[in-house]
Amino acid sequence: MKFFVDSADADEIRDLAATGMVDGVTTNPSLVAGTGRDFTAVLEEICGIVPGPVSAEATATDHETMLAEGRKLAAVAPNVAVKVPLTWDGLKTCRALSDSGTRVNVTLCFSANQALLAAKAGAAFVSPFVGRLDDIGHDGMELISDIRTIYDNYASIDTDILVASIRAPIHLKQAALVGADVATLPPGVLRKLAVHPLTDKGLAAFLADWRETGQAIL
Ligand code: G3P
């Protein structure tokens, strides 16, 4: 399973990339706005930190403008994946960009039928938002399971399921059990994955016993 960081904070991404656990990055207009920085500058910096796919979202809503934006974003760095919304204009743009060799991440997916359209449009990634479905009382992970089942029914589909809008570590476990290809993790959630109180307690006990020996390995 690939781990992406869901952030536009270059310093945060650089710190997490040092763990060796970061396979890519996803940004969105809200995350970029939160940096207070120029979009292209942020994108260039992030693409230089993480060699894997870095999603950068078009902000137009009409196909022609979205396509022009997508081509400009794709030109920033070879590892840019252009993000487009799951609308008819977004799907048209996905098809055009995919046909010209640009990887596309179709985002704001909230139904299995939408995910099927994204695959038919040649998306490299589809981003179903599990947290936002949970937020309104739906079962976000059920959508991931449905998409996995549908995609696996057709050998011709090679779109990766990129689980997005993750709220807690349990979402990652559930997504992995379902067989999602990618999870894009907020930095805080990624940091929590390695933490367990029994690990901390056990390590403290090992080290206390070791100190009693008076020995040193080096
Ligand atoms: O960046 C796409 C998605 O992960 C954002 O989800 O619900 O945390 O804004 P959310």
mmCIF file of C-alpha atoms and ligand atoms in Angstrom:
data_model
loop_
_atom_site.group_PDB
_atom_site.id
_atom_site.type_symbol
_atom_site.label_atom_id
_atom_site.label_comp_id
_atom_site.label_asym_id
_atom_site.label_seq_id
_atom_site.Cartn_x
_atom_site.Cartn_y
_atom_site.Cartn_z
ATOM 1 C CA MET A 1 0.000 0.000 0.000
ATOM 2 C CA LYS A 2 1.349 3.452 -0.844
ATOM 3 C CA PHE A 3 1.266 6.276 1.722
ATOM 4 C CA PHE A 4 0.795 9.826 0.441
ATOM 5 C CA VAL A 5 0.874 12.919 2.657
ATOM 6 C CA ASP A 6 -2.212 15.110 2.403
ATOM 7 C CA SER A 7 -0.611 18.509 2.855
ATOM 8 C CA ALA A 8 0.891 21.538 1.082
ATOM 9 C CA ASP A 9 3.247 22.314 3.983
ATOM 10 C CA ALA A 10 6.685 21.725 2.482
ATOM 11 C CA ASP A 11 8.474 21.663 5.830
ATOM 12 C CA GLU A 12 6.027 19.101 7.219
ATOM 13 C CA ILE A 13 6.380 16.996 4.063
ATOM 14 C CA ARG A 14 10.207 17.197 4.195
ATOM 15 C CA ASP A 15 10.176 16.026 7.809
ATOM 16 C CA LEU A 16 7.871 13.094 7.080
ATOM 17 C CA ALA A 17 9.701 12.153 3.863
ATOM 18 C CA ALA A 18 12.819 11.573 5.980
ATOM 19 C CA THR A 19 11.059 8.557 7.544
ATOM 20 C CA GLY A 20 11.090 6.799 4.163
ATOM 21 C CA MET A 21 7.357 6.206 4.448
ATOM 22 C CA VAL A 22 6.160 8.860 1.980
ATOM 23 C CA ASP A 23 5.354 7.638 -1.556
ATOM 24 C CA GLY A 24 3.620 10.799 -2.769
ATOM 25 C CA VAL A 25 1.707 13.945 -1.821
ATOM 26 C CA THR A 26 -1.784 15.259 -2.399
ATOM 27 C CA THR A 27 -2.643 18.926 -2.229
ATOM 28 C CA ASN A 28 -5.912 20.745 -2.825
ATOM 29 C CA PRO A 29 -6.840 24.447 -3.142
ATOM 30 C CA SER A 30 -7.700 24.690 0.572
ATOM 31 C CA LEU A 31 -4.382 23.169 1.655
ATOM 32 C CA VAL A 32 -2.456 25.467 -0.708
ATOM 33 C CA ALA A 33 -4.418 28.515 0.489
ATOM 34 C CA GLY A 34 -3.501 27.599 4.038
ATOM 35 C CA THR A 35 0.202 28.001 3.277
ATOM 36 C CA GLY A 36 -0.207 31.638 2.239
ATOM 37 C CA ARG A 37 2.376 30.937 -0.501
ATOM 38 C CA ASP A 38 2.462 31.056 -4.285
ATOM 39 C CA PHE A 39 1.002 27.811 -5.683
ATOM 40 C CA THR A 40 3.698 27.204 -8.290
ATOM 41 C CA ALA A 41 6.467 27.813 -5.772
ATOM 42 C CA VAL A 42 4.891 25.411 -3.281
ATOM 43 C CA LEU A 43 4.389 22.786 -5.976
ATOM 44 C CA GLU A 44 7.979 23.067 -7.240
ATOM 45 C CA GLU A 45 9.334 22.721 -3.700
ATOM 46 C CA ILE A 46 7.164 19.702 -2.851
ATOM 47 C CA CYS A 47 8.009 17.985 -6.154
ATOM 48 C CA GLY A 48 11.676 18.384 -5.270
ATOM 49 C CA ILE A 49 11.182 16.799 -1.852
ATOM 50 C CA VAL A 50 9.086 13.754 -2.848
ATOM 51 C CA PRO A 51 9.891 11.944 -6.132
ATOM 52 C CA GLY A 52 6.524 10.168 -6.152
ATOM 53 C CA PRO A 53 3.257 11.556 -7.540
ATOM 54 C CA VAL A 54 2.366 15.052 -6.259
ATOM 55 C CA SER A 55 -1.270 15.961 -6.871
ATOM 56 C CA ALA A 56 -1.928 19.585 -7.865
ATOM 57 C CA GLU A 57 -5.544 20.612 -8.411
ATOM 58 C CA ALA A 58 -6.934 22.650 -11.267
ATOM 59 C CA THR A 59 -9.259 25.419 -10.083
ATOM 60 C CA ALA A 60 -11.296 26.093 -13.220
ATOM 61 C CA THR A 61 -14.650 24.360 -13.669
ATOM 62 C CA ASP A 62 -14.953 24.397 -17.462
ATOM 63 C CA HIS A 63 -13.133 21.806 -19.564
ATOM 64 C CA GLU A 64 -11.145 24.153 -21.793
ATOM 65 C CA THR A 65 -9.721 26.208 -18.926
ATOM 66 C CA MET A 66 -9.209 23.143 -16.714
ATOM 67 C CA LEU A 67 -7.252 21.507 -19.540
ATOM 68 C CA ALA A 68 -5.029 24.564 -19.945
ATOM 69 C CA GLU A 69 -4.455 24.707 -16.187
ATOM 70 C CA GLY A 70 -3.705 20.996 -16.103
ATOM 71 C CA ARG A 71 -1.115 21.294 -18.845
ATOM 72 C CA LYS A 72 0.532 24.209 -17.001
ATOM 73 C CA LEU A 73 0.573 22.282 -13.701
ATOM 74 C CA ALA A 74 1.947 19.152 -15.365
ATOM 75 C CA ALA A 75 4.804 21.224 -16.813
ATOM 76 C CA VAL A 76 5.976 22.278 -13.325
ATOM 77 C CA ALA A 77 7.625 18.910 -12.655
ATOM 78 C CA PRO A 78 7.539 15.379 -14.104
ATOM 79 C CA ASN A 79 6.008 13.940 -10.932
ATOM 80 C CA VAL A 80 2.969 16.237 -10.932
ATOM 81 C CA ALA A 81 -0.368 14.428 -11.081
ATOM 82 C CA VAL A 82 -3.136 16.818 -12.106
ATOM 83 C CA LYS A 83 -6.200 16.787 -9.868
ATOM 84 C CA VAL A 84 -9.624 17.444 -11.367
ATOM 85 C CA PRO A 85 -13.058 17.254 -9.702
ATOM 86 C CA LEU A 86 -15.497 14.462 -10.475
ATOM 87 C CA THR A 87 -17.715 16.516 -12.761
ATOM 88 C CA TRP A 88 -18.441 16.044 -16.479
ATOM 89 C CA ASP A 89 -15.941 18.777 -17.292
ATOM 90 C CA GLY A 90 -13.433 17.151 -14.969
ATOM 91 C CA LEU A 91 -13.930 13.773 -16.637
ATOM 92 C CA LYS A 92 -13.471 15.286 -20.108
ATOM 93 C CA THR A 93 -10.270 16.945 -18.910
ATOM 94 C CA CYS A 94 -9.110 13.691 -17.318
ATOM 95 C CA ARG A 95 -9.555 11.872 -20.610
ATOM 96 C CA ALA A 96 -7.662 14.557 -22.572
ATOM 97 C CA LEU A 97 -4.784 14.787 -20.091
ATOM 98 C CA SER A 98 -4.546 10.996 -19.671
ATOM 99 C CA ASP A 99 -4.465 10.509 -23.448
ATOM 100 C CA SER A 100 -1.515 12.923 -23.607
ATOM 101 C CA GLY A 101 0.393 11.002 -20.933
ATOM 102 C CA THR A 102 -0.362 13.113 -17.864
ATOM 103 C CA ARG A 103 -1.359 11.282 -14.703
ATOM 104 C CA VAL A 104 -4.711 12.474 -13.373
ATOM 105 C CA ASN A 105 -6.164 12.183 -9.882
ATOM 106 C CA VAL A 106 -9.958 12.533 -10.063
ATOM 107 C CA THR A 107 -11.010 13.962 -6.718
ATOM 108 C CA LEU A 108 -14.169 14.679 -4.725
ATOM 109 C CA CYS A 109 -15.513 11.192 -5.424
ATOM 110 C CA PHE A 110 -18.503 10.174 -3.279
ATOM 111 C CA SER A 111 -20.136 7.278 -5.123
ATOM 112 C CA ALA A 112 -19.186 4.014 -6.826
ATOM 113 C CA ASN A 113 -20.746 5.200 -10.085
ATOM 114 C CA GLN A 114 -18.540 8.307 -9.978
ATOM 115 C CA ALA A 115 -15.488 6.078 -9.421
ATOM 116 C CA LEU A 116 -16.482 3.936 -12.435
ATOM 117 C CA LEU A 117 -16.648 7.087 -14.572
ATOM 118 C CA ALA A 118 -13.197 8.151 -13.342
ATOM 119 C CA ALA A 119 -11.763 4.790 -14.404
ATOM 120 C CA LYS A 120 -13.450 5.050 -17.817
ATOM 121 C CA ALA A 121 -11.910 8.537 -18.186
ATOM 122 C CA GLY A 122 -8.441 7.055 -17.758
ATOM 123 C CA ALA A 123 -7.733 8.344 -14.268
ATOM 124 C CA ALA A 124 -4.465 7.189 -12.702
ATOM 125 C CA PHE A 125 -6.051 7.765 -9.287
ATOM 126 C CA VAL A 126 -9.575 8.221 -7.957
ATOM 127 C CA SER A 127 -9.957 9.968 -4.579
ATOM 128 C CA PRO A 128 -13.052 8.872 -2.640
ATOM 129 C CA PHE A 129 -13.457 11.113 0.440
ATOM 130 C CA VAL A 130 -14.228 8.725 3.303
ATOM 131 C CA GLY A 131 -14.115 11.270 6.138
ATOM 132 C CA ARG A 132 -16.606 13.627 4.566
ATOM 133 C CA LEU A 133 -19.058 10.752 4.024
ATOM 134 C CA ASP A 134 -18.609 9.663 7.651
ATOM 135 C CA ASP A 135 -19.157 13.281 8.692
ATOM 136 C CA ILE A 136 -22.733 13.141 7.311
ATOM 137 C CA GLY A 137 -23.522 9.713 8.763
ATOM 138 C CA HIS A 138 -22.699 7.605 5.698
ATOM 139 C CA ASP A 139 -20.202 4.722 5.684
ATOM 140 C CA GLY A 140 -17.187 6.073 3.819
ATOM 141 C CA MET A 141 -15.270 2.813 3.961
ATOM 142 C CA GLU A 142 -18.209 0.940 2.418
ATOM 143 C CA LEU A 143 -17.658 3.103 -0.650
ATOM 144 C CA ILE A 144 -14.005 2.048 -0.788
ATOM 145 C CA SER A 145 -15.058 -1.595 -0.554
ATOM 146 C CA ASP A 146 -17.627 -1.153 -3.341
ATOM 147 C CA ILE A 147 -15.100 0.548 -5.618
ATOM 148 C CA ARG A 148 -12.527 -2.187 -4.942
ATOM 149 C CA THR A 149 -15.075 -4.881 -5.857
ATOM 150 C CA ILE A 150 -16.150 -3.087 -9.029
ATOM 151 C CA TYR A 151 -12.612 -2.298 -10.202
ATOM 152 C CA ASP A 152 -11.505 -5.895 -9.570
ATOM 153 C CA ASN A 153 -14.322 -7.142 -11.818
ATOM 154 C CA TYR A 154 -12.660 -5.568 -14.860
ATOM 155 C CA ALA A 155 -9.042 -6.304 -15.878
ATOM 156 C CA SER A 156 -9.117 -3.236 -18.115
ATOM 157 C CA ILE A 157 -9.375 -0.896 -15.118
ATOM 158 C CA ASP A 158 -5.967 0.179 -13.801
ATOM 159 C CA THR A 159 -7.054 3.217 -11.790
ATOM 160 C CA ASP A 160 -5.614 3.278 -8.266
ATOM 161 C CA ILE A 161 -8.038 3.771 -5.374
ATOM 162 C CA LEU A 162 -6.534 6.663 -3.391
ATOM 163 C CA VAL A 163 -8.410 6.849 -0.074
ATOM 164 C CA ALA A 164 -8.740 10.489 0.903
ATOM 165 C CA SER A 165 -10.314 12.594 3.651
ATOM 166 C CA ILE A 166 -8.798 10.298 6.259
ATOM 167 C CA ARG A 167 -9.583 11.350 9.825
ATOM 168 C CA ALA A 168 -7.828 8.753 12.027
ATOM 169 C CA PRO A 169 -5.485 5.710 11.928
ATOM 170 C CA ILE A 170 -8.489 3.360 11.897
ATOM 171 C CA HIS A 171 -9.289 4.604 8.402
ATOM 172 C CA LEU A 172 -5.878 3.408 7.204
ATOM 173 C CA LYS A 173 -6.344 -0.062 8.712
ATOM 174 C CA GLN A 174 -9.813 -0.365 7.184
ATOM 175 C CA ALA A 175 -8.581 0.865 3.796
ATOM 176 C CA ALA A 176 -5.714 -1.644 3.866
ATOM 177 C CA LEU A 177 -8.086 -4.491 4.807
ATOM 178 C CA VAL A 178 -10.281 -3.574 1.842
ATOM 179 C CA GLY A 179 -7.258 -3.473 -0.478
ATOM 180 C CA ALA A 180 -7.099 0.208 -1.400
ATOM 181 C CA ASP A 181 -3.983 1.073 -3.399
ATOM 182 C CA VAL A 182 -3.090 4.371 -1.731
ATOM 183 C CA ALA A 183 -4.014 6.282 1.412
ATOM 184 C CA THR A 184 -3.366 10.001 1.611
ATOM 185 C CA LEU A 185 -2.736 10.829 5.243
ATOM 186 C CA PRO A 186 -2.867 14.144 7.054
ATOM 187 C CA PRO A 187 0.545 14.626 8.737
ATOM 188 C CA GLY A 188 -0.946 14.200 12.206
ATOM 189 C CA VAL A 189 -2.508 10.862 11.298
ATOM 190 C CA LEU A 190 0.712 9.595 9.699
ATOM 191 C CA ARG A 191 2.661 10.479 12.828
ATOM 192 C CA LYS A 192 0.194 8.530 14.984
ATOM 193 C CA LEU A 193 0.615 5.274 13.030
ATOM 194 C CA ALA A 194 3.823 4.166 14.778
ATOM 195 C CA VAL A 195 2.724 5.144 18.280
ATOM 196 C CA HIS A 196 1.478 2.575 20.807
ATOM 197 C CA PRO A 197 1.657 2.900 24.625
ATOM 198 C CA LEU A 198 2.723 -0.740 25.050
ATOM 199 C CA THR A 199 5.622 -0.180 22.662
ATOM 200 C CA ASP A 200 6.760 2.800 24.739
ATOM 201 C CA LYS A 201 6.300 0.846 27.980
ATOM 202 C CA GLY A 202 8.120 -2.206 26.689
ATOM 203 C CA LEU A 203 11.045 -0.191 25.344
ATOM 204 C CA ALA A 204 11.438 1.648 28.640
ATOM 205 C CA ALA A 205 11.546 -1.689 30.476
ATOM 206 C CA PHE A 206 14.121 -3.157 28.047
ATOM 207 C CA LEU A 207 16.372 -0.123 28.424
ATOM 208 C CA ALA A 208 16.074 -0.064 32.209
ATOM 209 C CA ASP A 209 17.113 -3.702 32.383
ATOM 210 C CA TRP A 210 19.935 -3.073 29.906
ATOM 211 C CA ARG A 211 21.278 -0.137 31.943
ATOM 212 C CA GLU A 212 21.509 -2.510 34.915
ATOM 213 C CA THR A 213 24.045 -4.607 33.025
ATOM 214 C CA GLY A 214 26.448 -1.678 32.797
ATOM 215 C CA GLN A 215 27.249 -2.789 29.259
ATOM 216 C CA ALA A 216 27.325 -0.802 26.033
ATOM 217 C CA ILE A 217 27.146 -2.099 22.484
ATOM 218 C CA LEU A 218 29.434 0.625 21.114
HETATM 219 O O1 G3P B 1 -6.968 16.476 -0.095
HETATM 220 C C1 G3P B 1 -8.078 15.683 -0.370
HETATM 221 C C2 G3P B 1 -8.763 15.194 0.887
HETATM 222 O O2 G3P B 1 -7.910 14.315 1.579
HETATM 223 C C3 G3P B 1 -9.155 16.311 1.819
HETATM 224 O O3 G3P B 1 -10.070 15.768 2.718
HETATM 225 O O4 G3P B 1 -12.012 16.107 4.203
HETATM 226 O O5 G3P B 1 -9.688 16.391 5.111
HETATM 227 O O6 G3P B 1 -10.606 18.101 3.528
HETATM 228 P P1 G3P B 1 -10.617 16.647 3.947
#
